[in-house]
Structure formats: structure tokens, C-alpha cells
Short mmCIF file of C-alpha atoms in Angstrom, two decimals:
data_model
loop_
_atom_site.label_atom_id
_atom_site.label_comp_id
_atom_site.label_asym_id
_atom_site.label_seq_id
_atom_site.Cartn_x
_atom_site.Cartn_y
_atom_site.Cartn_z
CA UNK A 1 114.33 45.47 -198.82
CA UNK A 2 117.92 44.49 -200.38
CA UNK A 3 119.93 43.05 -198.35
CA UNK A 4 124.26 44.08 -197.83
CA UNK A 5 126.51 42.13 -196.41
CA UNK A 6 129.93 43.54 -195.18
CA UNK A 7 133.01 41.43 -194.57
CA UNK A 8 134.42 42.84 -191.35
CA UNK A 9 138.12 42.81 -190.41
CA UNK A 10 140.13 40.31 -188.63
CA UNK A 11 141.68 42.56 -185.99
CA UNK A 12 140.44 44.93 -182.73
CA UNK A 13 142.63 47.78 -183.74
CA UNK A 14 141.43 47.58 -187.41
CA UNK A 15 138.01 46.85 -186.31
CA UNK A 16 138.02 50.33 -184.78
CA UNK A 17 139.38 52.24 -187.61
CA UNK A 18 136.74 50.75 -189.99
CA UNK A 19 133.65 51.51 -187.90
CA UNK A 20 133.46 54.82 -189.73
CA UNK A 21 133.47 52.68 -193.43
CA UNK A 22 130.74 50.80 -191.86
CA UNK A 23 128.69 53.79 -191.13
CA UNK A 24 129.39 55.03 -194.55
CA UNK A 25 128.02 52.04 -195.93
CA UNK A 26 124.50 52.66 -194.04
CA UNK A 27 124.43 56.16 -195.64
CA UNK A 28 124.68 54.53 -198.73
CA UNK A 29 122.08 51.99 -197.73
CA UNK A 30 119.29 53.75 -195.42
CA UNK A 31 116.81 51.30 -196.16
CA UNK A 32 118.58 47.82 -196.19
CA UNK A 33 119.36 45.17 -194.01
CA UNK A 34 122.75 45.11 -193.19
CA UNK A 35 124.83 42.19 -191.93
CA UNK A 36 128.79 42.16 -190.92
CA UNK A 37 130.57 39.09 -190.87
CA UNK A 38 133.49 39.07 -188.37
CA UNK A 39 135.31 36.23 -185.96
CA UNK A 40 133.54 36.52 -182.86
CA UNK A 41 136.43 37.57 -180.87
CA UNK A 42 135.13 40.98 -182.65
CA UNK A 43 131.42 40.46 -182.54
CA UNK A 44 130.67 42.41 -179.08
CA UNK A 45 132.30 45.40 -181.03
CA UNK A 46 129.56 45.13 -183.64
CA UNK A 47 126.70 44.26 -181.70
CA UNK A 48 127.05 47.91 -180.35
CA UNK A 49 126.67 49.65 -183.93
CA UNK A 50 123.59 50.47 -184.33
CA UNK A 51 124.42 50.73 -188.16
CA UNK A 52 124.56 46.91 -188.31
CA UNK A 53 121.20 44.78 -188.18
CA UNK A 54 123.04 41.63 -188.25
CA UNK A 55 126.42 39.94 -186.77
CA UNK A 56 127.59 36.60 -188.35
CA UNK A 57 130.35 35.17 -186.54
CA UNK A 58 133.13 33.70 -189.56
CA UNK A 59 135.03 30.59 -188.12
CA UNK A 60 138.06 29.05 -189.79
CA UNK A 61 137.08 25.51 -190.04
CA UNK A 62 136.50 24.25 -194.00
CA UNK A 63 132.92 22.69 -192.66
CA UNK A 64 132.20 26.05 -191.02
CA UNK A 65 133.34 27.82 -194.45
CA UNK A 66 130.87 25.49 -196.44
CA UNK A 67 128.16 26.66 -194.02
CA UNK A 68 128.53 30.06 -194.58
CA UNK A 69 128.33 29.57 -197.95
CA UNK A 70 125.10 28.14 -197.49
CA UNK A 71 123.80 30.76 -195.18
CA UNK A 72 124.93 33.73 -197.14
CA UNK A 73 122.92 31.77 -200.91
CA UNK A 74 119.90 31.47 -198.74
CA UNK A 75 120.04 35.33 -197.78
CA UNK A 76 119.96 36.57 -201.26
CA UNK A 77 122.65 39.45 -200.53
CA UNK A 78 122.98 42.21 -203.37
CA UNK A 79 126.27 43.61 -202.33
CA UNK A 80 129.47 42.51 -200.47
CA UNK A 81 131.46 45.02 -199.24
CA UNK A 82 134.92 43.24 -198.45
CA UNK A 83 136.53 45.33 -196.05
CA UNK A 84 139.31 42.69 -195.14
CA UNK A 85 141.88 42.66 -197.69
CA UNK A 86 142.50 38.34 -197.75
CA UNK A 87 141.71 36.25 -201.27
CA UNK A 88 139.11 33.99 -199.03
CA UNK A 89 136.61 37.09 -198.15
CA UNK A 90 136.33 37.58 -202.15
CA UNK A 91 135.95 33.71 -202.81
CA UNK A 92 133.66 32.95 -200.68
CA UNK A 93 131.21 36.24 -201.49
CA UNK A 94 131.59 35.10 -204.93
CA UNK A 95 131.10 31.30 -204.53
CA UNK A 96 127.74 32.39 -202.46
CA UNK A 97 126.86 33.74 -205.17
CA UNK A 98 126.16 37.43 -204.51
CA UNK A 99 126.41 39.31 -207.44
CA UNK A 100 127.78 42.68 -206.41
CA UNK A 101 131.65 41.84 -204.75
CA UNK A 102 133.17 45.57 -203.99
CA UNK A 103 137.26 45.42 -202.37
CA UNK A 104 140.29 46.33 -203.02
CA UNK A 105 142.37 45.34 -205.90
CA UNK A 106 145.08 43.50 -204.45
CA UNK A 107 145.73 40.17 -202.99
CA UNK A 108 145.07 38.54 -206.61
CA UNK A 109 141.31 38.08 -206.29
CA UNK A 110 140.69 40.33 -208.83
CA UNK A 111 139.20 37.97 -210.26
CA UNK A 112 136.12 37.59 -208.07
CA UNK A 113 135.28 41.42 -207.75
CA UNK A 114 132.71 42.90 -209.87
CA UNK A 115 133.59 46.25 -208.64
CA UNK A 116 137.49 46.36 -207.60
CA UNK A 117 139.22 49.33 -205.92
CA UNK A 118 142.50 50.01 -207.63
CA UNK A 119 145.19 49.65 -205.17
CA UNK A 120 148.75 51.11 -205.14
CA UNK A 121 149.83 50.52 -201.63
CA UNK A 122 147.64 53.08 -199.95
CA UNK A 123 147.56 50.93 -196.89
CA UNK A 124 151.05 52.57 -196.32
CA UNK A 125 150.36 55.90 -197.79
CA UNK A 126 147.05 57.02 -195.87
CA UNK A 127 145.24 56.37 -192.62
CA UNK A 128 143.44 52.80 -192.17
CA UNK A 129 140.02 55.01 -191.21
CA UNK A 130 140.32 56.45 -194.69
CA UNK A 131 141.82 53.34 -196.17
CA UNK A 132 138.54 51.62 -195.24
CA UNK A 133 136.78 54.27 -196.11
CA UNK A 134 137.70 54.49 -199.46
CA UNK A 135 135.32 51.37 -200.03
CA UNK A 136 132.33 53.15 -199.46
CA UNK A 137 133.50 56.45 -201.14
CA UNK A 138 133.61 54.96 -204.25
CA UNK A 139 130.46 55.36 -204.74
CA UNK A 140 129.49 58.51 -203.27
CA UNK A 141 132.88 60.66 -203.21
CA UNK A 142 130.90 63.06 -201.06
CA UNK A 143 130.85 61.07 -198.11
CA UNK A 144 133.77 62.00 -195.71
CA UNK A 145 134.41 59.59 -192.04
CA UNK A 146 133.10 60.34 -188.94
CA UNK A 147 135.17 59.85 -185.57
CA UNK A 148 134.82 56.09 -185.03
CA UNK A 149 133.53 56.40 -181.46
CA UNK A 150 131.97 53.78 -179.74
CA UNK A 151 128.11 54.09 -178.08
CA UNK A 152 128.07 51.87 -174.95
CA UNK A 153 124.69 50.96 -172.91
CA UNK A 154 124.73 52.87 -169.28
CA UNK A 155 123.41 49.82 -167.83
CA UNK A 156 126.73 47.79 -168.67
CA UNK A 157 129.02 51.37 -168.22
CA UNK A 158 127.59 51.25 -164.63
CA UNK A 159 128.44 47.71 -163.80
CA UNK A 160 131.87 48.42 -164.60
CA UNK A 161 131.73 51.28 -162.59
CA UNK A 162 130.74 49.56 -159.78
CA UNK A 163 133.74 46.98 -160.06
CA UNK A 164 136.22 49.94 -160.31
CA UNK A 165 134.61 52.05 -157.16
CA UNK A 166 137.54 50.32 -154.68
CA UNK A 167 139.72 51.65 -156.72
CA UNK A 168 141.72 55.08 -155.79
CA UNK A 169 140.68 58.10 -158.77
CA UNK A 170 142.22 58.78 -160.65
CA UNK A 171 142.74 55.43 -162.61
CA UNK A 172 145.59 54.89 -165.18
CA UNK A 173 144.58 52.27 -167.41
CA UNK A 174 147.91 50.54 -168.74
CA UNK A 175 147.92 47.81 -171.66
CA UNK A 176 151.81 46.57 -171.97
CA UNK A 177 151.48 44.61 -175.02
CA UNK A 178 150.42 44.23 -178.82
CA UNK A 179 149.38 41.46 -180.77
CA UNK A 180 151.86 42.37 -184.17
CA UNK A 181 154.63 41.94 -182.29
CA UNK A 182 157.97 42.73 -179.75
CA UNK A 183 158.60 46.00 -182.13
CA UNK A 184 155.67 47.66 -180.86
CA UNK A 185 156.05 46.68 -177.10
CA UNK A 186 157.34 49.59 -174.80
CA UNK A 187 159.69 47.50 -172.09
CA UNK A 188 157.89 46.00 -169.31
CA UNK A 189 159.88 47.14 -166.87
CA UNK A 190 159.45 51.04 -167.86
CA UNK A 191 155.48 50.19 -167.79
CA UNK A 192 156.11 49.40 -163.87
CA UNK A 193 158.21 52.32 -163.23
CA UNK A 194 155.27 54.62 -164.65
CA UNK A 195 152.41 52.49 -162.51
CA UNK A 196 154.88 52.91 -159.56
CA UNK A 197 154.85 56.57 -159.83
CA UNK A 198 151.21 56.98 -160.47
CA UNK A 199 150.06 54.92 -157.39
CA UNK A 200 152.83 57.14 -155.44
CA UNK A 201 151.73 60.64 -157.00
CA UNK A 202 148.06 60.12 -157.90
CA UNK A 203 145.58 57.17 -157.53
CA UNK A 204 145.09 53.77 -159.02
CA UNK A 205 146.70 51.81 -162.03
CA UNK A 206 144.25 49.35 -164.14
CA UNK A 207 145.99 46.80 -166.15
CA UNK A 208 144.22 45.28 -169.35
CA UNK A 209 145.30 42.69 -172.18
CA UNK A 210 145.74 39.53 -172.67
CA UNK A 211 146.48 36.80 -170.73
CA UNK A 212 150.27 36.75 -169.66
CA UNK A 213 150.30 41.19 -170.47
CA UNK A 214 149.94 41.93 -166.77
CA UNK A 215 152.12 43.58 -165.07
CA UNK A 216 153.87 41.53 -162.13
CA UNK A 217 154.47 43.64 -159.17
CA UNK A 218 153.21 43.74 -155.60
CA UNK A 219 151.25 46.99 -155.37
CA UNK A 220 147.70 47.01 -153.72
CA UNK A 221 146.87 50.01 -155.68
CA UNK A 222 147.94 48.15 -159.08
CA UNK A 223 144.96 45.93 -160.67
CA UNK A 224 145.44 43.12 -162.80
CA UNK A 225 142.36 42.53 -165.34
CA UNK A 226 144.55 40.96 -168.47
CA UNK A 227 142.86 37.62 -169.70
CA UNK A 228 140.38 38.30 -167.42
CA UNK A 229 137.69 40.45 -169.65
CA UNK A 230 135.25 39.56 -172.32
CA UNK A 231 135.65 42.29 -175.25
CA UNK A 232 132.69 43.79 -173.89
CA UNK A 233 134.00 44.10 -170.06
CA UNK A 234 137.07 45.56 -171.35
CA UNK A 235 135.13 48.49 -173.31
CA UNK A 236 133.24 49.31 -170.56
CA UNK A 237 135.84 49.31 -167.80
CA UNK A 238 138.40 50.90 -170.41
CA UNK A 239 135.68 53.84 -170.77
CA UNK A 240 135.34 54.44 -166.93
CA UNK A 241 139.09 55.00 -166.63
CA UNK A 242 140.60 58.27 -166.54
CA UNK A 243 144.04 58.29 -168.73
CA UNK A 244 144.61 55.38 -170.71
CA UNK A 245 148.82 54.52 -171.38
CA UNK A 246 149.25 51.98 -174.01
CA UNK A 247 151.11 51.03 -177.28
CA UNK A 248 150.09 51.05 -180.79
CA UNK A 249 147.54 48.02 -180.17
CA UNK A 250 144.03 47.22 -179.97
CA UNK A 251 143.27 48.92 -177.15
CA UNK A 252 144.73 52.36 -178.34
CA UNK A 253 142.37 52.08 -180.54
CA UNK A 254 139.24 51.18 -178.45
CA UNK A 255 140.70 54.09 -176.09
CA UNK A 256 140.13 56.87 -178.21
CA UNK A 257 136.82 55.44 -179.37
CA UNK A 258 135.69 55.17 -176.01
CA UNK A 259 136.61 58.91 -175.26
CA UNK A 260 139.29 57.96 -172.52
CA UNK A 261 142.40 60.42 -173.30
CA UNK A 262 145.82 58.42 -173.85
CA UNK A 263 149.64 58.75 -173.99
CA UNK A 264 149.82 56.66 -177.15
CA UNK A 265 153.75 54.91 -177.46
CA UNK A 266 155.24 54.27 -180.82
CA UNK A 267 158.11 52.57 -182.51
CA UNK A 268 158.17 50.14 -185.58
CA UNK A 269 154.83 51.51 -186.95
CA UNK A 270 153.45 55.24 -187.88
CA UNK A 271 151.06 57.61 -186.26
CA UNK A 272 150.34 58.81 -189.54
CA UNK A 273 148.73 55.44 -190.41
CA UNK A 274 147.10 53.73 -187.77
CA UNK A 275 147.33 56.99 -185.00
CA UNK A 276 144.54 57.68 -182.85
CA UNK A 277 143.55 61.60 -183.78
CA UNK A 278 145.86 63.98 -182.43
CA UNK A 279 143.26 66.16 -179.82
CA UNK A 280 142.91 62.43 -178.12
CA UNK A 281 145.90 62.60 -176.52
CA UNK A 282 149.77 62.52 -176.63
CA UNK A 283 151.68 60.06 -179.15
CA UNK A 284 155.46 59.56 -177.86
CA UNK A 285 157.09 58.65 -181.36
CA UNK A 286 161.58 57.56 -181.34
CA UNK A 287 163.43 59.57 -183.67
CA UNK A 288 165.81 56.78 -184.58
CA UNK A 289 166.18 56.52 -188.54
CA UNK A 290 164.84 53.00 -189.27
CA UNK A 291 161.36 53.59 -187.61
CA UNK A 292 158.57 53.04 -189.28
CA UNK A 293 160.10 49.81 -190.21
CA UNK A 294 156.87 47.69 -189.92
CA UNK A 295 158.77 44.93 -189.11
CA UNK A 296 157.43 42.70 -186.18
CA UNK A 297 161.03 41.41 -184.90
CA UNK A 298 163.92 43.11 -184.43
CA UNK A 299 167.35 42.19 -182.87
CA UNK A 300 167.76 45.37 -180.72
CA UNK A 301 164.54 47.35 -181.11
CA UNK A 302 166.10 50.70 -180.84
CA UNK A 303 163.01 52.43 -181.50
CA UNK A 304 161.10 51.45 -178.26
CA UNK A 305 164.46 51.60 -176.52
CA UNK A 306 165.30 55.27 -177.06
CA UNK A 307 162.28 56.18 -175.53
CA UNK A 308 162.64 56.65 -171.93
CA UNK A 309 160.46 56.76 -168.35
CA UNK A 310 160.43 60.46 -168.20
CA UNK A 311 159.28 61.54 -171.14
CA UNK A 312 156.38 59.22 -171.01
CA UNK A 313 155.61 60.21 -167.35
CA UNK A 314 155.85 63.82 -168.47
CA UNK A 315 153.00 62.78 -171.26
CA UNK A 316 151.15 61.24 -168.71
CA UNK A 317 150.55 63.94 -166.11
CA UNK A 318 150.02 66.67 -169.16
CA UNK A 319 147.00 64.10 -170.12
CA UNK A 320 145.73 63.63 -167.17
CA UNK A 321 142.08 65.23 -167.00
CA UNK A 322 141.97 67.53 -164.16
CA UNK A 323 139.83 70.33 -164.73
CA UNK A 324 136.45 70.76 -163.45
CA UNK A 325 133.35 72.01 -165.54
CA UNK A 326 129.88 73.08 -165.59
CA UNK A 327 127.89 71.77 -168.51
CA UNK A 328 124.60 73.36 -169.59
CA UNK A 329 122.01 72.49 -171.94
CA UNK A 330 120.78 75.74 -173.74
CA UNK A 331 117.14 75.99 -175.16
CA UNK A 332 114.72 75.77 -171.46
CA UNK A 333 118.00 75.98 -169.35
CA UNK A 334 119.63 78.99 -170.42
CA UNK A 335 117.08 80.86 -172.19
CA UNK A 336 113.50 80.22 -173.49
CA UNK A 337 112.71 76.67 -175.46
CA UNK A 338 111.00 78.67 -178.46
CA UNK A 339 110.51 74.94 -179.93
CA UNK A 340 113.49 75.18 -182.79
CA UNK A 341 114.86 78.28 -181.99
CA UNK A 342 115.45 79.37 -185.59
CA UNK A 343 115.26 83.35 -185.07
CA UNK A 344 116.14 86.05 -182.88
CA UNK A 345 113.01 87.36 -182.27
CA UNK A 346 111.98 84.39 -180.09
CA UNK A 347 115.50 84.43 -178.20
CA UNK A 348 115.21 85.13 -174.42
CA UNK A 349 117.61 84.60 -171.80
CA UNK A 350 116.79 83.63 -168.80
CA UNK A 351 117.00 85.82 -165.76
CA UNK A 352 119.80 85.46 -163.34
CA UNK A 353 122.34 84.09 -165.71
CA UNK A 354 124.78 86.43 -164.89
CA UNK A 355 125.12 84.04 -161.80
CA UNK A 356 127.43 81.67 -164.04
CA UNK A 357 130.09 83.91 -163.85
CA UNK A 358 130.98 82.67 -160.39
CA UNK A 359 131.22 79.42 -161.01
CA UNK A 360 134.43 80.86 -163.41
CA UNK A 361 135.73 82.40 -160.05
CA UNK A 362 135.36 79.04 -158.64
CA UNK A 363 137.72 77.14 -161.53
CA UNK A 364 134.83 75.97 -162.98
CA UNK A 365 135.21 75.75 -167.16
CA UNK A 366 131.25 76.75 -168.64
CA UNK A 367 130.73 74.81 -171.57
CA UNK A 368 127.60 74.46 -173.55
CA UNK A 369 126.10 71.26 -175.25
CA UNK A 370 122.86 70.99 -176.72
CA UNK A 371 120.90 69.12 -179.09
CA UNK A 372 120.00 70.76 -182.42
CA UNK A 373 118.38 68.00 -184.47
CA UNK A 374 116.26 70.87 -186.25
CA UNK A 375 119.45 71.31 -188.00
CA UNK A 376 119.21 67.75 -189.90
CA UNK A 377 115.43 68.28 -189.75
CA UNK A 378 115.68 71.10 -192.08
CA UNK A 379 114.07 73.25 -189.90
CA UNK A 380 116.99 75.38 -188.50
CA UNK A 381 119.95 76.76 -190.04
CA UNK A 382 123.32 75.65 -188.46
CA UNK A 383 124.85 79.17 -188.95
CA UNK A 384 121.95 80.53 -186.56
CA UNK A 385 123.03 77.44 -183.93
CA UNK A 386 126.73 78.56 -184.43
CA UNK A 387 125.46 82.79 -183.71
CA UNK A 388 123.28 81.42 -180.62
CA UNK A 389 125.95 79.59 -178.76
CA UNK A 390 128.68 82.23 -179.90
CA UNK A 391 126.74 84.62 -177.92
CA UNK A 392 126.60 82.85 -174.81
CA UNK A 393 130.43 82.60 -175.32
CA UNK A 394 130.79 86.63 -175.98
CA UNK A 395 128.04 87.72 -173.99
CA UNK A 396 128.05 85.58 -170.48
CA UNK A 397 131.64 84.25 -170.73
CA UNK A 398 130.97 80.41 -171.96
CA UNK A 399 134.48 78.79 -172.39
CA UNK A 400 132.91 76.82 -175.46
CA UNK A 401 129.78 75.87 -176.71
CA UNK A 402 128.86 72.05 -178.13
CA UNK A 403 126.05 71.25 -180.53
CA UNK A 404 124.83 67.87 -182.39
CA UNK A 405 123.25 68.56 -185.39
CA UNK A 406 122.15 64.73 -186.18
CA UNK A 407 118.42 63.24 -186.36
CA UNK A 408 117.52 61.41 -183.42
CA UNK A 409 117.64 57.80 -186.11
CA UNK A 410 121.00 58.94 -186.63
CA UNK A 411 122.10 56.84 -183.82
CA UNK A 412 125.06 59.42 -183.35
CA UNK A 413 127.56 59.33 -180.35
CA UNK A 414 127.20 62.85 -179.75
CA UNK A 415 123.10 63.18 -179.20
CA UNK A 416 122.54 64.13 -175.67
CA UNK A 417 122.32 61.76 -173.50
CA UNK A 418 124.88 59.65 -175.53
CA UNK A 419 128.33 61.47 -174.29
CA UNK A 420 130.13 62.66 -177.67
CA UNK A 421 129.88 66.14 -176.52
CA UNK A 422 131.03 65.68 -172.83
CA UNK A 423 133.88 63.56 -174.29
CA UNK A 424 134.66 65.92 -176.65
CA UNK A 425 135.50 68.75 -174.30
CA UNK A 426 137.39 66.11 -172.30
CA UNK A 427 139.76 65.81 -174.83
CA UNK A 428 139.95 69.44 -175.53
CA UNK A 429 140.60 70.20 -172.10
CA UNK A 430 141.25 68.09 -169.67
CA UNK A 431 138.16 67.58 -167.80
CA UNK A 432 137.75 65.19 -165.11
CA UNK A 433 133.62 64.51 -164.95
CA UNK A 434 134.14 63.27 -161.32
CA UNK A 435 134.25 66.90 -160.26
CA UNK A 436 132.24 68.18 -162.73
CA UNK A 437 128.25 68.76 -163.21
CA UNK A 438 125.22 69.13 -165.97
CA UNK A 439 122.70 71.06 -165.77
CA UNK A 440 119.49 70.84 -167.78
CA UNK A 441 115.50 71.07 -167.98
CA UNK A 442 115.30 67.12 -169.07
CA UNK A 443 115.95 63.83 -168.30
CA UNK A 444 118.48 63.29 -170.90
CA UNK A 445 120.53 65.86 -169.36
CA UNK A 446 120.54 64.14 -165.97
CA UNK A 447 120.92 60.63 -167.98
CA UNK A 448 123.95 62.55 -169.29
CA UNK A 449 125.29 63.43 -166.12
CA UNK A 450 124.93 59.85 -164.72
CA UNK A 451 126.52 58.41 -168.35
CA UNK A 452 129.85 60.40 -167.98
CA UNK A 453 129.80 60.19 -164.18
CA UNK A 454 128.99 63.54 -163.23
CA UNK A 455 126.56 65.45 -160.82
CA UNK A 456 123.17 66.28 -162.39
CA UNK A 457 120.94 69.26 -161.49
CA UNK A 458 117.78 69.40 -162.75
CA UNK A 459 115.84 72.73 -164.00
CA UNK A 460 112.66 72.71 -161.81
CA UNK A 461 113.56 70.22 -159.66
CA UNK A 462 116.17 70.19 -158.37
CA UNK A 463 116.58 73.86 -158.33
CA UNK A 464 114.50 76.79 -159.50
CA UNK A 465 116.65 79.10 -162.13
CA UNK A 466 120.51 79.67 -162.62
CA UNK A 467 121.04 81.46 -159.75
CA UNK A 468 119.72 78.65 -157.24
CA UNK A 469 122.14 75.89 -159.29
CA UNK A 470 125.54 78.08 -158.51
CA UNK A 471 124.13 78.34 -154.72
CA UNK A 472 123.84 74.36 -154.83
CA UNK A 473 127.39 73.93 -156.46
CA UNK A 474 129.09 76.57 -153.95
CA UNK A 475 127.31 74.48 -151.19
CA UNK A 476 128.77 70.94 -152.29
CA UNK A 477 132.26 72.76 -152.75
CA UNK A 478 131.84 73.81 -148.95
CA UNK A 479 130.61 70.61 -147.94
#
């Protein structure tokens, strides 16, 4: 088995944006042992990443660097992928005797790279997700970056959910800081105004960030977590919030990677380069001519001062999830489980499916979520899965139907009980999970409900059929 090394990046936002590149490297080396070098402050993120076998901590002291070189030598790495741009990354891997070293040809390090990627200022012309992904793509041009989802454990999410239980729902997470500099920070006073309005009209506010980035305000519905969380704690607590308001910061990248709908404020930087995916929420961007300037400091910061509270508040209200939905599993719940349904002759819809329409009358969106690993296994045609899903939309009024085409060993974010499909639906439709349901015939469907904080109904145990499912939901509404 070959040993492969990745030198990770140093900043939280970059680390999130580099996740598709890390997974791309795993696709290049599906059977290799992959280690990643990152600073200790980022280790919690990569410990969650299934495409990485080992996290090696990078430390700045000379003695620690010498120890690192010796450690790398002893592991006999065949190739090093340098996602970090610094000269030192190439120097250390060269001194460690790693025979193949891949990275962008910049920062005077051409001599130490065996596979230089030509650099012409691409980090100012392409989104940084694509910028990092160019490195593995050089070895397989057909590779495409996936969404930088972060997979969390339910156990840690449950602890975070319990910690946030005293907070009135919905919870607005606010991250008023940004490590880059003052040009990326909207004024603290304006964040405070938003926090006050939210607690007056909706629920609670949780403030996240480094020590000193709290909002100084006397309000029992505003909870300060700034400077009080590890990265692991931050990810789990943030994932349990209903919406995030932030600057262009590391927490912004965590937010969309965790599936939290967000409002992101941009000043000196460009959403085209470091912004969240468009469907993840709203971007508030200044219209002043000097932006983006990419400066860390500025004498007047016109870009941020030109963004007023009302504009941001309107975006928060638009993004706040308020709709309710019922998520239905497909095979074994809506139709007969034909053990990899792959032809229409085996398709048999269960009785009472028409009762589902009553849920639409009660204000619920009806959305399908189905694991279809038969696609990855080569058993089922993907176009057939799409046809079947469309049948439920056309015939029975489903609002949407999501499917996971991955193999169980892929470690994807969308295969149930992982929450990717409902989170994509939340982004698309503004769904409040706590007023929603998941209906299925397997334990993974109930686990999915627990993962997202919805109510689960298990066919064959909680309800005999779809008609009884509808009656249970109606009783809940009338309780």
C-alpha cells in the first residue's frame, strides 16, 4: 500500500474550501494510506474527514520541523500534494525525501517541485474551491469537485442540541469577526441591532468567534460562545442553529458546509473567489467602486459602512427557514421494495398513497429522499431512478425528490442516515426541521430524523401504512 501525503492549508475558511481537493486526491489513490499535515487548530476538521487516514500536526518551532522531517522520512511517502502555497511546504517535503511533490508553481519553490502546476494568478480569477482542486485535477482532468460538506457524528450533535435546548427557537448564529482584518468586518453596532430585532421578533441569538468577538449587550436571549469553544464544539453547536449571519470568514465556510442557511456580508473581498454557494443563502455585497480591493486595512472602509441594517435584516427574514415538510423514503415506504428496483414491471405503489395529499393541505411540503447505491454498483440506471422519482412528483404531487447515487463505502454526505438530502432541501425551500417529519421503513430513516431534529415515523412500527402516517401527523397538529 502506498503512503500519500497532503500538506493542508493554514486558515479555517481555506481548509473547508480544500475539502473537495482532499477528496479528489482520495479518488486518485483509492487504496492508499493518506496523511494530512495541518496546524493543531484545524485538526478537528480533518479528523472528521473519511478520505483521510491520519492527521499529522504541524508546529512552527525549528525543533518541531526537524522532528516532522524525520517522521515523514520514516513513513516512506511516495507523493506529497501541497495545497498550502508556502515555500516551506515544498522545502520540508523535499528534505523528507518524498520523491514526487505536487503544488502550484509560486512563492519561489519551483526547484523543490517535481510536478509544478503553472501559476498565473489563478487565486484571483477562480473560486478557491476550484483553485485547490486544480492540484488533483492535473492527474485526472475528468475529476470534478464535490460540495464541501462536513460530516458530523450524531452523538456530538446531540450534546450540542442539549446545550442549546434552553435557547428559544429559532436560533440565529452571529459571527461578527474575521481574522483577515477590519475590511472584512461589518460594524459591531449593526450586528447588535440585528441581534436585538431577532430576539424581539423571533427567538434567540448565539454569538460565535474568537475571544473578544462577542456582542456586548444586556439581553437574556443572546448567548455568547465567542472564545469558549473548540473547533469541534463550534461545528456541532453551529450545525444546530437555524440561520447564520456572518462576514466573509472561516465560520461562514463552516456554516454552508454544515448546511446552515446563511446571510454573508462581503466588503473588501469577492464572493466570486471565496463566497458560499449561491443556493446556501444570501450574499450582501457593497456597490462601491473600490471593492473588492483585498486590503486588510483601510482608512474609511466605505464598503462595509455602505451596508445598512435594513438591507441585512430583510435578507435574514428571507433566509430564515419557516416551511414544514414531510420527507418520505421511497422503496419500502411509498412503493414495494423490489431489491434494487430497475424495471417498471416490478414497480408497485402501496395503497393509500393518495392520503399524502392531505399533508399538502395542512401546509407541508412533500419531499422524497432515497438511497440508490445500485447506481454506483452498476445495478440500476440513473435515468430510471430519475424517472421513478418524477412519477411521484407528477402523479402524487411531491414537491421534490432527492436521491443518493453513491456506494456505501464512499463516505458521502447524502447517504442516509447522513443528512445531506434534507439539508439540500432546506437550502432550496427554507425548511424548519423541528416542525417536519421523516417517514420510512428502516432504522436509518429514524436515525435521519434524529440527525436533523425532525420527528420520525417508522412504517411497520409507528404506523401500519401511509394513511395512518397522515393520521399521526394530523393528531400531532391538533394536540
